[in-house]
JSON list of C-alpha atoms in Angstrom, two decimals:
[
{"chain": "M", "resi": 1, "resn": "MET", "atom": "CA", "xyz": [82.64, -84.23, -60.10]},
{"chain": "M", "resi": 2, "resn": "ASN", "atom": "CA", "xyz": [83.41, -87.31, -62.16]},
{"chain": "M", "resi": 3, "resn": "ARG", "atom": "CA", "xyz": [86.13, -88.57, -64.70]},
{"chain": "M", "resi": 4, "resn": "ASN", "atom": "CA", "xyz": [83.72, -88.70, -67.59]},
{"chain": "M", "resi": 5, "resn": "PHE", "atom": "CA", "xyz": [82.29, -85.14, -67.15]},
{"chain": "M", "resi": 6, "resn": "LEU", "atom": "CA", "xyz": [85.98, -83.83, -66.91]},
{"chain": "M", "resi": 7, "resn": "LYS", "atom": "CA", "xyz": [86.74, -85.74, -69.90]},
{"chain": "M", "resi": 8, "resn": "ARG", "atom": "CA", "xyz": [83.83, -84.21, -71.92]},
{"chain": "M", "resi": 9, "resn": "ASN", "atom": "CA", "xyz": [85.08, -80.81, -70.87]},
{"chain": "M", "resi": 10, "resn": "ASN", "atom": "CA", "xyz": [88.71, -81.25, -71.95]},
{"chain": "M", "resi": 11, "resn": "ASN", "atom": "CA", "xyz": [87.17, -82.51, -75.49]},
{"chain": "M", "resi": 12, "resn": "ARG", "atom": "CA", "xyz": [85.33, -79.55, -75.53]},
{"chain": "M", "resi": 13, "resn": "ASN", "atom": "CA", "xyz": [88.03, -77.24, -74.68]},
{"chain": "M", "resi": 14, "resn": "VAL", "atom": "CA", "xyz": [90.49, -78.66, -77.11]},
{"chain": "M", "resi": 15, "resn": "ALA", "atom": "CA", "xyz": [88.04, -78.30, -79.68]},
{"chain": "M", "resi": 16, "resn": "LEU", "atom": "CA", "xyz": [87.20, -74.70, -79.27]},
{"chain": "M", "resi": 17, "resn": "ILE", "atom": "CA", "xyz": [90.88, -73.81, -79.11]},
{"chain": "M", "resi": 18, "resn": "LEU", "atom": "CA", "xyz": [91.58, -75.74, -82.12]},
{"chain": "M", "resi": 19, "resn": "ILE", "atom": "CA", "xyz": [88.79, -74.01, -84.10]},
{"chain": "M", "resi": 20, "resn": "GLY", "atom": "CA", "xyz": [89.82, -70.54, -82.83]},
{"chain": "M", "resi": 21, "resn": "VAL", "atom": "CA", "xyz": [93.32, -70.87, -83.74]},
{"chain": "M", "resi": 22, "resn": "GLY", "atom": "CA", "xyz": [92.17, -71.62, -87.12]},
{"chain": "M", "resi": 23, "resn": "ILE", "atom": "CA", "xyz": [89.89, -68.71, -87.74]},
{"chain": "M", "resi": 24, "resn": "TYR", "atom": "CA", "xyz": [92.43, -66.52, -86.04]},
{"chain": "M", "resi": 25, "resn": "LEU", "atom": "CA", "xyz": [94.98, -67.73, -88.90]},
{"chain": "M", "resi": 26, "resn": "LEU", "atom": "CA", "xyz": [92.37, -67.03, -91.70]},
{"chain": "M", "resi": 27, "resn": "ILE", "atom": "CA", "xyz": [91.66, -63.76, -90.60]},
{"chain": "M", "resi": 28, "resn": "ASP", "atom": "CA", "xyz": [95.28, -62.92, -90.29]},
{"chain": "M", "resi": 29, "resn": "ASP", "atom": "CA", "xyz": [95.73, -64.17, -93.74]},
{"chain": "M", "resi": 30, "resn": "HIS", "atom": "CA", "xyz": [96.24, -61.59, -96.52]},
{"chain": "M", "resi": 31, "resn": "PHE", "atom": "CA", "xyz": [95.06, -62.13, -99.80]},
{"chain": "M", "resi": 32, "resn": "GLY", "atom": "CA", "xyz": [97.43, -61.59, -102.78]},
{"chain": "M", "resi": 33, "resn": "PHE", "atom": "CA", "xyz": [98.00, -62.27, -106.51]},
{"chain": "M", "resi": 34, "resn": "PHE", "atom": "CA", "xyz": [98.09, -66.11, -106.15]},
{"chain": "M", "resi": 35, "resn": "THR", "atom": "CA", "xyz": [94.96, -66.29, -103.66]},
{"chain": "M", "resi": 36, "resn": "VAL", "atom": "CA", "xyz": [93.07, -64.38, -106.27]},
{"chain": "M", "resi": 37, "resn": "MET", "atom": "CA", "xyz": [94.36, -66.56, -109.29]},
{"chain": "M", "resi": 38, "resn": "ALA", "atom": "CA", "xyz": [93.57, -69.60, -106.97]},
{"chain": "M", "resi": 39, "resn": "LEU", "atom": "CA", "xyz": [90.12, -68.91, -106.27]},
{"chain": "M", "resi": 40, "resn": "LEU", "atom": "CA", "xyz": [89.48, -67.78, -109.78]},
{"chain": "M", "resi": 41, "resn": "PHE", "atom": "CA", "xyz": [90.66, -71.54, -110.98]},
{"chain": "M", "resi": 42, "resn": "ILE", "atom": "CA", "xyz": [88.29, -72.94, -108.17]},
{"chain": "M", "resi": 43, "resn": "LEU", "atom": "CA", "xyz": [85.13, -71.10, -109.64]},
{"chain": "M", "resi": 44, "resn": "PHE", "atom": "CA", "xyz": [86.15, -71.98, -112.98]},
{"chain": "M", "resi": 45, "resn": "GLY", "atom": "CA", "xyz": [86.23, -75.64, -112.19]},
{"chain": "M", "resi": 46, "resn": "ILE", "atom": "CA", "xyz": [82.90, -75.47, -110.32]},
{"chain": "M", "resi": 47, "resn": "ASN", "atom": "CA", "xyz": [81.30, -73.85, -113.34]},
{"chain": "M", "resi": 48, "resn": "LYS", "atom": "CA", "xyz": [82.49, -76.84, -115.27]},
{"chain": "M", "resi": 49, "resn": "VAL", "atom": "CA", "xyz": [81.43, -79.40, -113.21]},
{"chain": "M", "resi": 50, "resn": "ARG", "atom": "CA", "xyz": [77.86, -77.87, -113.17]},
{"chain": "M", "resi": 51, "resn": "SER", "atom": "CA", "xyz": [78.09, -77.86, -116.75]},
{"chain": "M", "resi": 52, "resn": "SER", "atom": "CA", "xyz": [78.56, -81.70, -116.68]},
{"chain": "M", "resi": 53, "resn": "SER", "atom": "CA", "xyz": [82.35, -81.22, -117.25]},
{"chain": "M", "resi": 54, "resn": "VAL", "atom": "CA", "xyz": [82.95, -83.01, -114.07]},
{"chain": "M", "resi": 55, "resn": "ARG", "atom": "CA", "xyz": [86.69, -84.12, -114.88]},
{"chain": "M", "resi": 56, "resn": "LYS", "atom": "CA", "xyz": [87.60, -80.84, -116.03]},
{"chain": "M", "resi": 57, "resn": "GLY", "atom": "CA", "xyz": [86.01, -79.35, -113.55]},
{"chain": "M", "resi": 58, "resn": "TYR", "atom": "CA", "xyz": [87.73, -81.34, -110.69]},
{"chain": "M", "resi": 59, "resn": "ILE", "atom": "CA", "xyz": [91.07, -80.93, -112.42]},
{"chain": "M", "resi": 60, "resn": "PHE", "atom": "CA", "xyz": [90.62, -77.07, -112.26]},
{"chain": "M", "resi": 61, "resn": "ILE", "atom": "CA", "xyz": [89.49, -77.04, -108.62]},
{"chain": "M", "resi": 62, "resn": "GLY", "atom": "CA", "xyz": [92.48, -79.19, -107.80]},
{"chain": "M", "resi": 63, "resn": "ILE", "atom": "CA", "xyz": [94.91, -76.75, -109.77]},
{"chain": "M", "resi": 64, "resn": "GLY", "atom": "CA", "xyz": [93.38, -74.03, -107.66]},
{"chain": "M", "resi": 65, "resn": "LEU", "atom": "CA", "xyz": [93.89, -75.70, -104.35]},
{"chain": "M", "resi": 66, "resn": "VAL", "atom": "CA", "xyz": [97.38, -76.52, -104.86]},
{"chain": "M", "resi": 67, "resn": "ILE", "atom": "CA", "xyz": [98.33, -72.89, -105.81]},
{"chain": "M", "resi": 68, "resn": "LEU", "atom": "CA", "xyz": [96.02, -71.73, -102.92]},
{"chain": "M", "resi": 69, "resn": "LEU", "atom": "CA", "xyz": [97.38, -73.96, -100.18]},
{"chain": "M", "resi": 70, "resn": "GLY", "atom": "CA", "xyz": [100.87, -73.96, -101.84]},
{"chain": "M", "resi": 71, "resn": "GLY", "atom": "CA", "xyz": [101.28, -70.15, -101.41]},
{"chain": "M", "resi": 72, "resn": "ASN", "atom": "CA", "xyz": [99.29, -69.88, -98.09]},
{"chain": "M", "resi": 73, "resn": "LEU", "atom": "CA", "xyz": [100.47, -72.49, -95.83]},
{"chain": "M", "resi": 74, "resn": "SER", "atom": "CA", "xyz": [98.77, -70.77, -92.78]},
{"chain": "M", "resi": 75, "resn": "LEU", "atom": "CA", "xyz": [95.43, -71.10, -94.66]},
{"chain": "M", "resi": 76, "resn": "LEU", "atom": "CA", "xyz": [95.99, -75.06, -94.68]},
{"chain": "M", "resi": 77, "resn": "ILE", "atom": "CA", "xyz": [96.96, -75.08, -91.22]},
{"chain": "M", "resi": 78, "resn": "ALA", "atom": "CA", "xyz": [93.42, -73.24, -90.73]},
{"chain": "M", "resi": 79, "resn": "ILE", "atom": "CA", "xyz": [91.52, -75.50, -92.50]},
{"chain": "M", "resi": 80, "resn": "ILE", "atom": "CA", "xyz": [93.12, -78.44, -90.92]},
{"chain": "M", "resi": 81, "resn": "LEU", "atom": "CA", "xyz": [92.53, -77.17, -87.31]},
{"chain": "M", "resi": 82, "resn": "ILE", "atom": "CA", "xyz": [88.91, -75.96, -87.72]},
{"chain": "M", "resi": 83, "resn": "SER", "atom": "CA", "xyz": [87.80, -79.24, -89.49]},
{"chain": "M", "resi": 84, "resn": "LEU", "atom": "CA", "xyz": [89.65, -81.05, -86.50]},
{"chain": "M", "resi": 85, "resn": "GLY", "atom": "CA", "xyz": [87.94, -78.98, -84.02]},
{"chain": "M", "resi": 86, "resn": "PHE", "atom": "CA", "xyz": [84.34, -79.50, -85.41]},
{"chain": "M", "resi": 87, "resn": "PHE", "atom": "CA", "xyz": [85.43, -83.27, -85.37]},
{"chain": "M", "resi": 88, "resn": "TYR", "atom": "CA", "xyz": [86.01, -83.38, -81.62]},
{"chain": "M", "resi": 89, "resn": "ILE", "atom": "CA", "xyz": [82.47, -81.50, -81.15]},
{"chain": "M", "resi": 90, "resn": "ARG", "atom": "CA", "xyz": [80.69, -83.39, -83.28]},
{"chain": "M", "resi": 91, "resn": "SER", "atom": "CA", "xyz": [82.26, -87.16, -82.14]},
{"chain": "M", "resi": 92, "resn": "LYS", "atom": "CA", "xyz": [80.92, -86.32, -78.56]},
{"chain": "M", "resi": 93, "resn": "GLN", "atom": "CA", "xyz": [77.65, -87.80, -79.28]},
{"chain": "M", "resi": 94, "resn": "LEU", "atom": "CA", "xyz": [79.25, -90.89, -79.85]},
{"chain": "M", "resi": 95, "resn": "GLN", "atom": "CA", "xyz": [81.10, -91.33, -76.49]},
{"chain": "M", "resi": 96, "resn": "LYS", "atom": "CA", "xyz": [78.25, -92.86, -74.70]},
{"chain": "M", "resi": 97, "resn": "ASP", "atom": "CA", "xyz": [78.74, -96.18, -76.64]},
{"chain": "M", "resi": 98, "resn": "ASP", "atom": "CA", "xyz": [81.39, -98.36, -74.89]},
{"chain": "M", "resi": 99, "resn": "SER", "atom": "CA", "xyz": [82.28, -99.69, -78.62]},
{"chain": "M", "resi": 100, "resn": "TYR", "atom": "CA", "xyz": [82.58, -96.36, -80.13]},
{"chain": "M", "resi": 101, "resn": "VAL", "atom": "CA", "xyz": [85.95, -95.97, -82.49]},
{"chain": "M", "resi": 102, "resn": "ARG", "atom": "CA", "xyz": [87.58, -92.69, -82.96]},
{"chain": "M", "resi": 103, "resn": "LYS", "atom": "CA", "xyz": [90.33, -92.49, -85.37]},
{"chain": "M", "resi": 104, "resn": "GLN", "atom": "CA", "xyz": [92.27, -89.58, -86.49]},
{"chain": "M", "resi": 105, "resn": "SER", "atom": "CA", "xyz": [95.14, -89.49, -89.60]},
{"chain": "M", "resi": 106, "resn": "LEU", "atom": "CA", "xyz": [96.52, -87.40, -92.06]},
{"chain": "M", "resi": 107, "resn": "ILE", "atom": "CA", "xyz": [96.11, -90.01, -94.72]},
{"chain": "M", "resi": 108, "resn": "GLU", "atom": "CA", "xyz": [93.70, -92.74, -94.61]},
{"chain": "M", "resi": 109, "resn": "SER", "atom": "CA", "xyz": [92.46, -95.49, -96.73]},
{"chain": "M", "resi": 110, "resn": "ILE", "atom": "CA", "xyz": [89.63, -97.74, -95.51]},
{"chain": "M", "resi": 111, "resn": "ARG", "atom": "CA", "xyz": [88.00, -100.36, -97.42]},
{"chain": "M", "resi": 112, "resn": "TRP", "atom": "CA", "xyz": [85.29, -102.34, -95.19]},
{"chain": "M", "resi": 113, "resn": "GLY", "atom": "CA", "xyz": [83.05, -105.17, -96.41]},
{"chain": "M", "resi": 114, "resn": "LYS", "atom": "CA", "xyz": [84.68, -107.78, -98.83]},
{"chain": "M", "resi": 115, "resn": "GLU", "atom": "CA", "xyz": [84.02, -110.22, -95.96]},
{"chain": "M", "resi": 116, "resn": "PRO", "atom": "CA", "xyz": [81.98, -110.30, -92.67]},
{"chain": "M", "resi": 117, "resn": "TRP", "atom": "CA", "xyz": [82.74, -107.67, -90.57]},
{"chain": "M", "resi": 118, "resn": "VAL", "atom": "CA", "xyz": [81.51, -106.03, -87.31]},
{"chain": "M", "resi": 119, "resn": "LEU", "atom": "CA", "xyz": [79.78, -102.40, -87.68]},
{"chain": "M", "resi": 120, "resn": "ARG", "atom": "CA", "xyz": [80.49, -100.23, -84.86]},
{"chain": "M", "resi": 121, "resn": "SER", "atom": "CA", "xyz": [79.79, -96.59, -84.02]},
{"chain": "M", "resi": 122, "resn": "SER", "atom": "CA", "xyz": [82.70, -94.81, -85.52]},
{"chain": "M", "resi": 123, "resn": "SER", "atom": "CA", "xyz": [84.22, -91.32, -85.86]},
{"chain": "M", "resi": 124, "resn": "ILE", "atom": "CA", "xyz": [86.95, -90.77, -88.67]},
{"chain": "M", "resi": 125, "resn": "TRP", "atom": "CA", "xyz": [88.59, -87.75, -89.52]},
{"chain": "M", "resi": 126, "resn": "ASN", "atom": "CA", "xyz": [91.72, -87.31, -92.06]},
{"chain": "M", "resi": 127, "resn": "VAL", "atom": "CA", "xyz": [93.38, -84.85, -94.05]},
{"chain": "M", "resi": 128, "resn": "LEU", "atom": "CA", "xyz": [93.18, -87.01, -97.13]},
{"chain": "M", "resi": 129, "resn": "GLY", "atom": "CA", "xyz": [90.93, -90.12, -97.20]},
{"chain": "M", "resi": 130, "resn": "GLU", "atom": "CA", "xyz": [89.48, -92.65, -99.61]},
{"chain": "M", "resi": 131, "resn": "LEU", "atom": "CA", "xyz": [86.89, -94.76, -97.92]},
{"chain": "M", "resi": 132, "resn": "GLN", "atom": "CA", "xyz": [85.06, -97.60, -99.50]},
{"chain": "M", "resi": 133, "resn": "ILE", "atom": "CA", "xyz": [82.26, -99.01, -97.08]},
{"chain": "M", "resi": 134, "resn": "ASP", "atom": "CA", "xyz": [79.88, -101.90, -98.04]},
{"chain": "M", "resi": 135, "resn": "LEU", "atom": "CA", "xyz": [77.48, -102.70, -95.49]},
{"chain": "M", "resi": 136, "resn": "THR", "atom": "CA", "xyz": [76.23, -105.94, -97.43]},
{"chain": "M", "resi": 137, "resn": "TYR", "atom": "CA", "xyz": [77.77, -108.04, -95.11]},
{"chain": "M", "resi": 138, "resn": "ALA", "atom": "CA", "xyz": [78.35, -105.99, -92.00]},
{"chain": "M", "resi": 139, "resn": "ILE", "atom": "CA", "xyz": [77.64, -107.33, -88.69]},
{"chain": "M", "resi": 140, "resn": "PHE", "atom": "CA", "xyz": [75.33, -104.88, -86.40]},
{"chain": "M", "resi": 141, "resn": "GLU", "atom": "CA", "xyz": [76.03, -105.07, -82.74]},
{"chain": "M", "resi": 142, "resn": "GLN", "atom": "CA", "xyz": [73.16, -102.84, -81.89]},
{"chain": "M", "resi": 143, "resn": "GLN", "atom": "CA", "xyz": [69.65, -101.42, -83.91]},
{"chain": "M", "resi": 144, "resn": "GLU", "atom": "CA", "xyz": [71.24, -98.21, -84.58]},
{"chain": "M", "resi": 145, "resn": "THR", "atom": "CA", "xyz": [74.96, -97.41, -85.47]},
{"chain": "M", "resi": 146, "resn": "THR", "atom": "CA", "xyz": [76.31, -93.74, -86.15]},
{"chain": "M", "resi": 147, "resn": "ILE", "atom": "CA", "xyz": [78.94, -93.18, -88.55]},
{"chain": "M", "resi": 148, "resn": "VAL", "atom": "CA", "xyz": [80.53, -89.72, -88.58]},
{"chain": "M", "resi": 149, "resn": "LEU", "atom": "CA", "xyz": [83.24, -89.16, -91.49]},
{"chain": "M", "resi": 150, "resn": "GLN", "atom": "CA", "xyz": [84.83, -85.72, -91.38]},
{"chain": "M", "resi": 151, "resn": "GLY", "atom": "CA", "xyz": [88.23, -84.24, -93.01]},
{"chain": "M", "resi": 152, "resn": "VAL", "atom": "CA", "xyz": [89.45, -82.21, -95.60]},
{"chain": "M", "resi": 153, "resn": "ILE", "atom": "CA", "xyz": [89.55, -84.25, -98.90]},
{"chain": "M", "resi": 154, "resn": "ALA", "atom": "CA", "xyz": [88.19, -87.28, -99.56]},
{"chain": "M", "resi": 155, "resn": "ASP", "atom": "CA", "xyz": [86.63, -89.88, -101.97]},
{"chain": "M", "resi": 156, "resn": "VAL", "atom": "CA", "xyz": [83.78, -91.78, -100.04]},
{"chain": "M", "resi": 157, "resn": "ASP", "atom": "CA", "xyz": [81.90, -94.64, -101.83]},
{"chain": "M", "resi": 158, "resn": "ILE", "atom": "CA", "xyz": [79.36, -96.48, -99.17]},
{"chain": "M", "resi": 159, "resn": "ILE", "atom": "CA", "xyz": [76.92, -99.35, -100.27]},
{"chain": "M", "resi": 160, "resn": "VAL", "atom": "CA", "xyz": [73.95, -99.69, -98.44]},
{"chain": "M", "resi": 161, "resn": "PRO", "atom": "CA", "xyz": [71.64, -102.91, -98.82]},
{"chain": "M", "resi": 162, "resn": "GLU", "atom": "CA", "xyz": [67.92, -101.83, -98.97]},
{"chain": "M", "resi": 163, "resn": "ASP", "atom": "CA", "xyz": [66.62, -103.65, -96.16]},
{"chain": "M", "resi": 164, "resn": "ILE", "atom": "CA", "xyz": [69.02, -101.33, -93.67]},
{"chain": "M", "resi": 165, "resn": "GLY", "atom": "CA", "xyz": [67.38, -97.94, -92.52]},
{"chain": "M", "resi": 166, "resn": "VAL", "atom": "CA", "xyz": [69.94, -95.02, -93.56]},
{"chain": "M", "resi": 167, "resn": "SER", "atom": "CA", "xyz": [69.61, -91.41, -92.70]},
{"chain": "M", "resi": 168, "resn": "VAL", "atom": "CA", "xyz": [72.35, -89.12, -94.30]},
{"chain": "M", "resi": 169, "resn": "THR", "atom": "CA", "xyz": [73.68, -85.88, -93.39]},
{"chain": "M", "resi": 170, "resn": "SER", "atom": "CA", "xyz": [76.15, -84.44, -96.10]},
{"chain": "M", "resi": 171, "resn": "SER", "atom": "CA", "xyz": [78.07, -81.13, -96.41]},
{"chain": "M", "resi": 172, "resn": "VAL", "atom": "CA", "xyz": [80.68, -80.40, -98.97]},
{"chain": "M", "resi": 173, "resn": "LEU", "atom": "CA", "xyz": [82.03, -77.11, -99.55]},
{"chain": "M", "resi": 174, "resn": "PHE", "atom": "CA", "xyz": [83.62, -78.06, -102.72]},
{"chain": "M", "resi": 175, "resn": "GLY", "atom": "CA", "xyz": [82.76, -81.16, -105.06]},
{"chain": "M", "resi": 176, "resn": "GLN", "atom": "CA", "xyz": [80.03, -83.50, -105.86]},
{"chain": "M", "resi": 177, "resn": "THR", "atom": "CA", "xyz": [77.36, -85.77, -103.42]},
{"chain": "M", "resi": 178, "resn": "ASP", "atom": "CA", "xyz": [75.16, -88.44, -104.91]},
{"chain": "M", "resi": 179, "resn": "ILE", "atom": "CA", "xyz": [73.07, -89.86, -102.25]},
{"chain": "M", "resi": 180, "resn": "GLY", "atom": "CA", "xyz": [69.81, -92.00, -103.02]},
{"chain": "M", "resi": 181, "resn": "PRO", "atom": "CA", "xyz": [67.79, -90.06, -105.15]},
{"chain": "M", "resi": 182, "resn": "ASN", "atom": "CA", "xyz": [69.88, -86.77, -104.67]},
{"chain": "M", "resi": 183, "resn": "LYS", "atom": "CA", "xyz": [72.60, -85.47, -106.78]},
{"chain": "M", "resi": 184, "resn": "GLU", "atom": "CA", "xyz": [74.57, -82.04, -106.02]},
{"chain": "M", "resi": 185, "resn": "ALA", "atom": "CA", "xyz": [77.72, -80.60, -107.41]},
{"chain": "M", "resi": 186, "resn": "GLY", "atom": "CA", "xyz": [79.28, -77.57, -107.27]},
{"chain": "M", "resi": 187, "resn": "ILE", "atom": "CA", "xyz": [80.13, -75.32, -104.02]},
{"chain": "M", "resi": 188, "resn": "LEU", "atom": "CA", "xyz": [78.31, -75.56, -100.54]},
{"chain": "M", "resi": 189, "resn": "ASN", "atom": "CA", "xyz": [76.51, -78.80, -101.02]},
{"chain": "M", "resi": 190, "resn": "LYS", "atom": "CA", "xyz": [74.01, -79.92, -98.20]},
{"chain": "M", "resi": 191, "resn": "THR", "atom": "CA", "xyz": [72.11, -82.93, -98.31]},
{"chain": "M", "resi": 192, "resn": "VAL", "atom": "CA", "xyz": [69.91, -84.37, -96.00]},
{"chain": "M", "resi": 193, "resn": "TRP", "atom": "CA", "xyz": [68.21, -87.55, -96.69]},
{"chain": "M", "resi": 194, "resn": "GLN", "atom": "CA", "xyz": [66.50, -90.42, -94.89]},
{"chain": "M", "resi": 195, "resn": "SER", "atom": "CA", "xyz": [65.27, -93.96, -96.47]},
{"chain": "M", "resi": 196, "resn": "LYS", "atom": "CA", "xyz": [61.64, -94.65, -96.46]},
{"chain": "M", "resi": 197, "resn": "ASN", "atom": "CA", "xyz": [62.21, -97.76, -94.34]},
{"chain": "M", "resi": 198, "resn": "TYR", "atom": "CA", "xyz": [64.37, -95.86, -91.48]},
{"chain": "M", "resi": 199, "resn": "GLU", "atom": "CA", "xyz": [61.97, -95.84, -88.49]},
{"chain": "M", "resi": 200, "resn": "THR", "atom": "CA", "xyz": [60.71, -99.41, -89.16]},
{"chain": "M", "resi": 201, "resn": "ALA", "atom": "CA", "xyz": [63.94, -101.29, -90.49]},
{"chain": "M", "resi": 202, "resn": "ASP", "atom": "CA", "xyz": [65.68, -103.62, -87.69]},
{"chain": "M", "resi": 203, "resn": "THR", "atom": "CA", "xyz": [69.20, -102.17, -88.12]},
{"chain": "M", "resi": 204, "resn": "GLN", "atom": "CA", "xyz": [69.96, -98.72, -88.89]},
{"chain": "M", "resi": 205, "resn": "VAL", "atom": "CA", "xyz": [72.68, -96.49, -89.69]},
{"chain": "M", "resi": 206, "resn": "LYS", "atom": "CA", "xyz": [73.11, -92.70, -89.22]},
{"chain": "M", "resi": 207, "resn": "LEU", "atom": "CA", "xyz": [75.77, -91.06, -91.49]},
{"chain": "M", "resi": 208, "resn": "LEU", "atom": "CA", "xyz": [77.16, -87.77, -90.74]},
{"chain": "M", "resi": 209, "resn": "ILE", "atom": "CA", "xyz": [79.47, -86.54, -93.39]},
{"chain": "M", "resi": 210, "resn": "SER", "atom": "CA", "xyz": [81.33, -83.20, -93.64]},
{"chain": "M", "resi": 211, "resn": "TYR", "atom": "CA", "xyz": [84.34, -82.41, -95.95]},
{"chain": "M", "resi": 212, "resn": "VAL", "atom": "CA", "xyz": [85.87, -79.27, -97.68]},
{"chain": "M", "resi": 213, "resn": "VAL", "atom": "CA", "xyz": [86.54, -81.15, -100.92]},
{"chain": "M", "resi": 214, "resn": "ALA", "atom": "CA", "xyz": [85.02, -84.50, -101.36]},
{"chain": "M", "resi": 215, "resn": "ASP", "atom": "CA", "xyz": [83.11, -86.91, -103.87]},
{"chain": "M", "resi": 216, "resn": "ILE", "atom": "CA", "xyz": [80.46, -88.35, -101.82]},
{"chain": "M", "resi": 217, "resn": "ASP", "atom": "CA", "xyz": [78.64, -91.62, -103.65]},
{"chain": "M", "resi": 218, "resn": "ILE", "atom": "CA", "xyz": [76.04, -93.70, -101.53]},
{"chain": "M", "resi": 219, "resn": "LYS", "atom": "CA", "xyz": [73.93, -96.12, -103.03]},
{"chain": "M", "resi": 220, "resn": "ILE", "atom": "CA", "xyz": [71.06, -98.34, -101.98]},
{"chain": "M", "resi": 221, "resn": "VAL", "atom": "CA", "xyz": [70.93, -101.59, -103.48]}
]
C-alpha cells in the first residue's frame, strides 16, 4: 500500500470526521428566541437584496448572522467544521499536480495581479476572506489551472481577460453572485457557467467557489 494512497485515505477520514461533528452540533443545537429573531433578520435582508436594496439587505443579513452566531457558538463551530470538511474533499482533485497549493486560514486577504505572477492550481479556505484576483498578468504553467475557493464569509473579485477560457461553478448560501452574464442575489445561489472559448483557449481556468455568505464578482474584460 503506497504512501499516496494512505495520505488520500487519511484526508478523506479527516474530512468525514469534520463533517460528522459539524452535523451533530447542528442537530444537537436548539432553536430559541434569539435564533428565531436572527432568522427573521436574515430573511428580511434577503428580501431587501432581491428588491434591489442591496446595501440595506446585507446590513440586515449581517445583523441576523451576528445574533445567530453570537448566541449559538456551537452553530458557528458546526458551520466551520462542515465547510472545512468539504474543503478537504474538494481539494483532493488537485493533489495530482506537483505545484498544487493548499491554504487554510481564519482570516485571508489575497491580492494577486498587480504585477506578473505565476498561477498555480490552488485550494484556499478561510472563515473570513477578501480575495482580489486579476489574471491579466498571470503566468500559466499548464493549459488548465483549477482554483478552489471555499469558506464561510468572503468578498471575491476576479478579473479574467477574454482570451482566457474560464469555467465557473459557484455556490453561495446567502449573498450575491455576478458571473459573466449571470447575476443572482438572495438565498441558495448556484451558478454553473463556461465561456464560449473554454474548449479552444490556449489557457483555461476552472473556478470552484463555495461560501456560506459571499459577494462574488467575476468580470470578463
